[in-house]
Tab-separated table of C-alpha atoms in Angstrom:
chain	number	residue	atom	x	y	z
Q	1	MET	CA	128.561	-119.337	-121.198
Q	2	PRO	CA	131.699	-117.953	-119.479
Q	3	ALA	CA	132.089	-118.478	-115.744
Q	4	GLN	CA	130.982	-115.559	-113.623
Q	5	GLN	CA	133.954	-113.514	-112.416
Q	6	PHE	CA	134.303	-111.848	-109.049
Q	7	PRO	CA	137.051	-109.483	-107.865
Q	8	ILE	CA	138.677	-112.319	-105.933
Q	9	SER	CA	138.650	-114.595	-108.998
Q	10	GLU	CA	140.928	-112.175	-110.807
Q	11	ILE	CA	143.293	-111.927	-107.829
Q	12	VAL	CA	143.514	-115.716	-107.484
Q	13	ALA	CA	144.128	-116.162	-111.219
Q	14	ALA	CA	146.885	-113.522	-111.180
Q	15	GLN	CA	148.653	-115.226	-108.242
Q	16	ARG	CA	148.677	-118.722	-109.755
Q	17	PRO	CA	151.794	-119.504	-111.819
Q	18	ALA	CA	151.301	-120.179	-115.526
Q	19	ARG	CA	153.798	-123.060	-115.874
Q	20	ARG	CA	152.106	-126.400	-115.241
Q	21	ASP	CA	154.725	-127.749	-112.799
Q	22	ALA	CA	154.866	-124.460	-110.870
Q	23	ALA	CA	151.051	-124.332	-110.734
Q	24	ARG	CA	151.004	-127.912	-109.401
Q	25	ASN	CA	153.437	-126.948	-106.611
Q	26	TYR	CA	151.440	-123.790	-105.857
Q	27	ASP	CA	148.190	-125.774	-105.575
Q	28	ALA	CA	149.866	-128.416	-103.384
Q	29	LEU	CA	151.172	-125.679	-101.067
Q	30	LEU	CA	147.713	-124.096	-100.760
Q	31	THR	CA	146.156	-127.462	-99.933
Q	32	ALA	CA	148.857	-128.275	-97.387
Q	33	ALA	CA	148.594	-124.810	-95.811
Q	34	ARG	CA	144.798	-125.066	-95.565
Q	35	GLU	CA	145.126	-128.418	-93.758
Q	36	ALA	CA	147.907	-127.195	-91.469
Q	37	PHE	CA	145.994	-124.020	-90.535
Q	38	ALA	CA	142.888	-126.066	-89.769
Q	39	GLU	CA	144.913	-128.379	-87.515
Q	40	HIS	CA	147.370	-125.961	-85.877
Q	41	GLY	CA	145.942	-122.480	-86.422
Q	42	SER	CA	148.070	-119.519	-87.404
Q	43	GLU	CA	151.179	-121.034	-85.788
Q	44	ALA	CA	151.408	-123.872	-88.320
Q	45	SER	CA	155.002	-124.504	-89.327
Q	46	LEU	CA	156.031	-123.405	-92.817
Q	47	GLU	CA	158.467	-126.316	-92.948
Q	48	ASP	CA	155.586	-128.697	-92.189
Q	49	ILE	CA	153.505	-127.093	-94.942
Q	50	ALA	CA	156.323	-127.543	-97.474
Q	51	ARG	CA	156.801	-131.169	-96.368
Q	52	ARG	CA	153.062	-131.910	-96.663
Q	53	ALA	CA	153.080	-130.403	-100.158
Q	54	GLY	CA	156.051	-132.547	-101.160
Q	55	VAL	CA	158.261	-129.550	-101.976
Q	56	GLY	CA	161.265	-127.844	-100.429
Q	57	ILE	CA	161.049	-124.762	-98.246
Q	58	GLY	CA	162.643	-122.762	-101.098
Q	59	THR	CA	159.667	-123.583	-103.332
Q	60	LEU	CA	157.311	-122.379	-100.607
Q	61	TYR	CA	159.185	-119.058	-100.313
Q	62	ARG	CA	159.394	-118.673	-104.095
Q	63	ASN	CA	155.594	-118.838	-104.249
Q	64	PHE	CA	154.892	-117.060	-100.958
Q	65	PRO	CA	157.776	-114.763	-99.971
Q	66	THR	CA	156.211	-114.060	-96.563
Q	67	ARG	CA	153.979	-115.904	-94.116
Q	68	ARG	CA	151.404	-113.156	-94.703
Q	69	ALA	CA	151.435	-113.812	-98.472
Q	70	LEU	CA	150.661	-117.479	-97.787
Q	71	PHE	CA	147.816	-116.615	-95.399
Q	72	GLU	CA	146.310	-114.168	-97.887
Q	73	SER	CA	146.560	-116.657	-100.756
Q	74	VAL	CA	144.854	-119.403	-98.745
Q	75	TYR	CA	142.127	-116.969	-97.713
Q	76	ALA	CA	141.606	-115.744	-101.290
Q	77	ASP	CA	141.540	-119.293	-102.666
Q	78	GLU	CA	138.924	-120.348	-100.074
Q	79	VAL	CA	136.686	-117.358	-100.837
Q	80	ASN	CA	137.059	-117.962	-104.566
Q	81	ALA	CA	135.912	-121.577	-104.062
Q	82	LEU	CA	132.919	-120.321	-102.028
Q	83	CYS	CA	131.989	-117.916	-104.806
Q	84	ARG	CA	132.209	-120.671	-107.424
Q	85	SER	CA	130.050	-122.942	-105.276
Q	86	ALA	CA	127.365	-120.241	-105.002
Q	87	VAL	CA	127.189	-120.083	-108.790
Q	88	GLU	CA	127.104	-123.900	-109.053
Q	89	LEU	CA	124.292	-124.163	-106.496
Q	90	ALA	CA	122.110	-121.464	-108.049
Q	91	ASP	CA	120.026	-123.973	-110.046
Q	92	LEU	CA	118.811	-125.795	-106.921
Q	93	GLU	CA	115.596	-124.871	-105.139
Q	94	PRO	CA	116.132	-121.595	-103.220
Q	95	TRP	CA	116.244	-123.006	-99.666
Q	96	GLU	CA	118.338	-126.009	-100.700
Q	97	ALA	CA	120.840	-123.784	-102.557
Q	98	LEU	CA	121.153	-121.382	-99.636
Q	99	THR	CA	121.631	-124.049	-96.966
Q	100	ALA	CA	124.118	-126.004	-99.102
Q	101	TRP	CA	126.177	-122.835	-99.534
Q	102	LEU	CA	125.946	-121.974	-95.827
Q	103	GLU	CA	127.239	-125.448	-94.921
Q	104	ARG	CA	130.267	-124.810	-97.131
Q	105	PHE	CA	130.652	-121.359	-95.581
Q	106	ALA	CA	130.646	-122.901	-92.091
Q	107	GLY	CA	133.415	-125.316	-93.099
Q	108	TYR	CA	135.471	-122.491	-94.540
Q	109	MET	CA	135.269	-120.483	-91.310
Q	110	VAL	CA	137.812	-122.804	-89.635
Q	111	THR	CA	140.536	-121.715	-92.079
Q	112	LYS	CA	139.422	-118.102	-92.019
Q	113	ARG	CA	139.801	-117.927	-88.243
Q	114	ALA	CA	143.449	-119.046	-88.404
Q	115	VAL	CA	144.208	-116.637	-91.234
Q	116	ARG	CA	142.495	-113.711	-89.492
Q	117	GLU	CA	144.543	-114.348	-86.354
Q	118	ALA	CA	147.752	-114.349	-88.354
Q	119	LEU	CA	147.035	-111.204	-90.329
Q	120	GLU	CA	146.200	-109.161	-87.205
Q	121	GLY	CA	144.039	-106.559	-88.856
Q	122	GLU	CA	142.770	-105.704	-92.258
Q	123	SER	CA	144.403	-106.870	-95.424
Q	124	GLU	CA	143.728	-105.297	-98.807
Q	125	ILE	CA	142.577	-108.671	-100.041
Q	126	PHE	CA	139.789	-108.857	-97.421
Q	127	GLN	CA	137.672	-106.223	-99.160
Q	128	ALA	CA	137.867	-108.053	-102.495
Q	129	CYS	CA	136.947	-111.286	-100.689
Q	130	ARG	CA	134.005	-109.697	-98.892
Q	131	ASP	CA	132.713	-108.023	-102.059
Q	132	SER	CA	133.039	-111.280	-103.999
Q	133	MET	CA	131.251	-113.339	-101.346
Q	134	TYR	CA	128.353	-110.895	-101.161
Q	135	ALA	CA	128.112	-110.758	-104.969
Q	136	ALA	CA	128.181	-114.551	-105.301
Q	137	ALA	CA	126.029	-115.751	-102.408
Q	138	GLY	CA	123.912	-112.703	-101.599
Q	139	PRO	CA	121.659	-113.491	-104.582
Q	140	LEU	CA	121.050	-117.009	-103.199
Q	141	PHE	CA	119.666	-115.474	-100.008
Q	142	GLU	CA	117.624	-112.832	-101.863
Q	143	ARG	CA	116.127	-115.532	-104.120
Q	144	THR	CA	115.228	-117.566	-101.028
Q	145	GLN	CA	113.501	-114.525	-99.522
Q	146	ARG	CA	111.612	-113.815	-102.779
Q	147	ALA	CA	110.448	-117.439	-102.815
Q	148	GLY	CA	109.032	-116.920	-99.314
Q	149	ALA	CA	111.350	-119.551	-97.831
Q	150	ALA	CA	113.486	-117.201	-95.677
Q	151	ARG	CA	112.579	-114.477	-93.204
Q	152	ALA	CA	112.143	-111.048	-94.755
Q	153	ASP	CA	113.308	-109.184	-91.637
Q	154	MET	CA	117.007	-109.970	-92.077
Q	155	ASP	CA	119.676	-109.388	-94.684
Q	156	PHE	CA	122.584	-111.432	-95.983
Q	157	GLY	CA	125.009	-109.721	-93.586
Q	158	ASP	CA	122.850	-110.791	-90.633
Q	159	LEU	CA	122.897	-114.364	-91.895
Q	160	LEU	CA	126.681	-114.468	-92.348
Q	161	ARG	CA	127.250	-113.027	-88.875
Q	162	MET	CA	124.956	-115.637	-87.365
Q	163	VAL	CA	126.790	-118.505	-89.075
Q	164	ALA	CA	130.194	-116.979	-88.266
Q	165	GLY	CA	129.178	-116.737	-84.608
Q	166	ILE	CA	128.128	-120.368	-84.560
Q	167	THR	CA	131.348	-121.557	-86.173
Q	168	ALA	CA	133.448	-119.534	-83.713
Q	169	THR	CA	132.179	-121.748	-80.901
Q	170	ALA	CA	134.040	-124.903	-79.878
Q	171	PHE	CA	132.081	-128.085	-80.576
Q	172	VAL	CA	132.568	-131.686	-79.527
Q	173	ASP	CA	132.715	-132.673	-83.207
Q	174	ASP	CA	131.555	-131.635	-86.680
Q	175	ALA	CA	128.236	-133.442	-86.201
Q	176	GLN	CA	127.404	-131.234	-83.224
Q	177	ARG	CA	128.361	-128.115	-85.193
Q	178	ASP	CA	126.149	-129.230	-88.088
Q	179	ARG	CA	123.238	-129.904	-85.716
Q	180	VAL	CA	123.518	-126.451	-84.101
Q	181	LEU	CA	123.753	-124.828	-87.541
Q	182	ALA	CA	120.607	-126.695	-88.653
Q	183	ILE	CA	118.750	-125.467	-85.553
Q	184	ALA	CA	119.803	-121.883	-86.248
Q	185	LEU	CA	118.855	-122.126	-89.924
Q	186	ASP	CA	115.447	-123.438	-88.918
Q	187	GLY	CA	114.955	-120.025	-87.305
Q	188	VAL	CA	115.784	-118.349	-90.639
Q	189	ARG	CA	113.054	-120.200	-92.508
Q	190	ALA	CA	109.921	-118.168	-93.091
Q	191	GLY	CA	106.962	-119.235	-90.997
Q	192	ARG	CA	109.072	-121.091	-88.398
Q	193	ARG	CA	108.693	-118.500	-85.619
């Protein structure tokens, strides 16, 4: 069975170079950029990103001619991974699948915040990312509601906003963030009010 495609999947595939060595450099740059943005926010140094990836600054600019292009590619790659994880988790029990995906979503929000700051406004890629995320993970939430495991008086957008709000807060450490997220998700479970 072919993998489910989302608008962002096509964008990510089109951006990735076909040559194996170029694709390896591209992937290394995305990984390095994701780490640098998580550590230093939108002001992460492009030279540092190239160094972390083990390539020269020219290779970075060949793949990402502008800082914005790098931010958008990291963002698109993260959303594509979230969409793939929603599909992979779909066979789990409804509540387990939903909470596993939301934990991944919470982790992704750190990178998204840095990218959002850098892009200062809407990017054309954001709509494809949003549409893809709703198409991939929205069904996990709807299945959880149909199973009676999640509140019926909210929608997927409400849930994402709640988790995004939680992840926007500064925490002592990841364990505290995970604990607060678990408390909030307990309020999403049906029958927990």
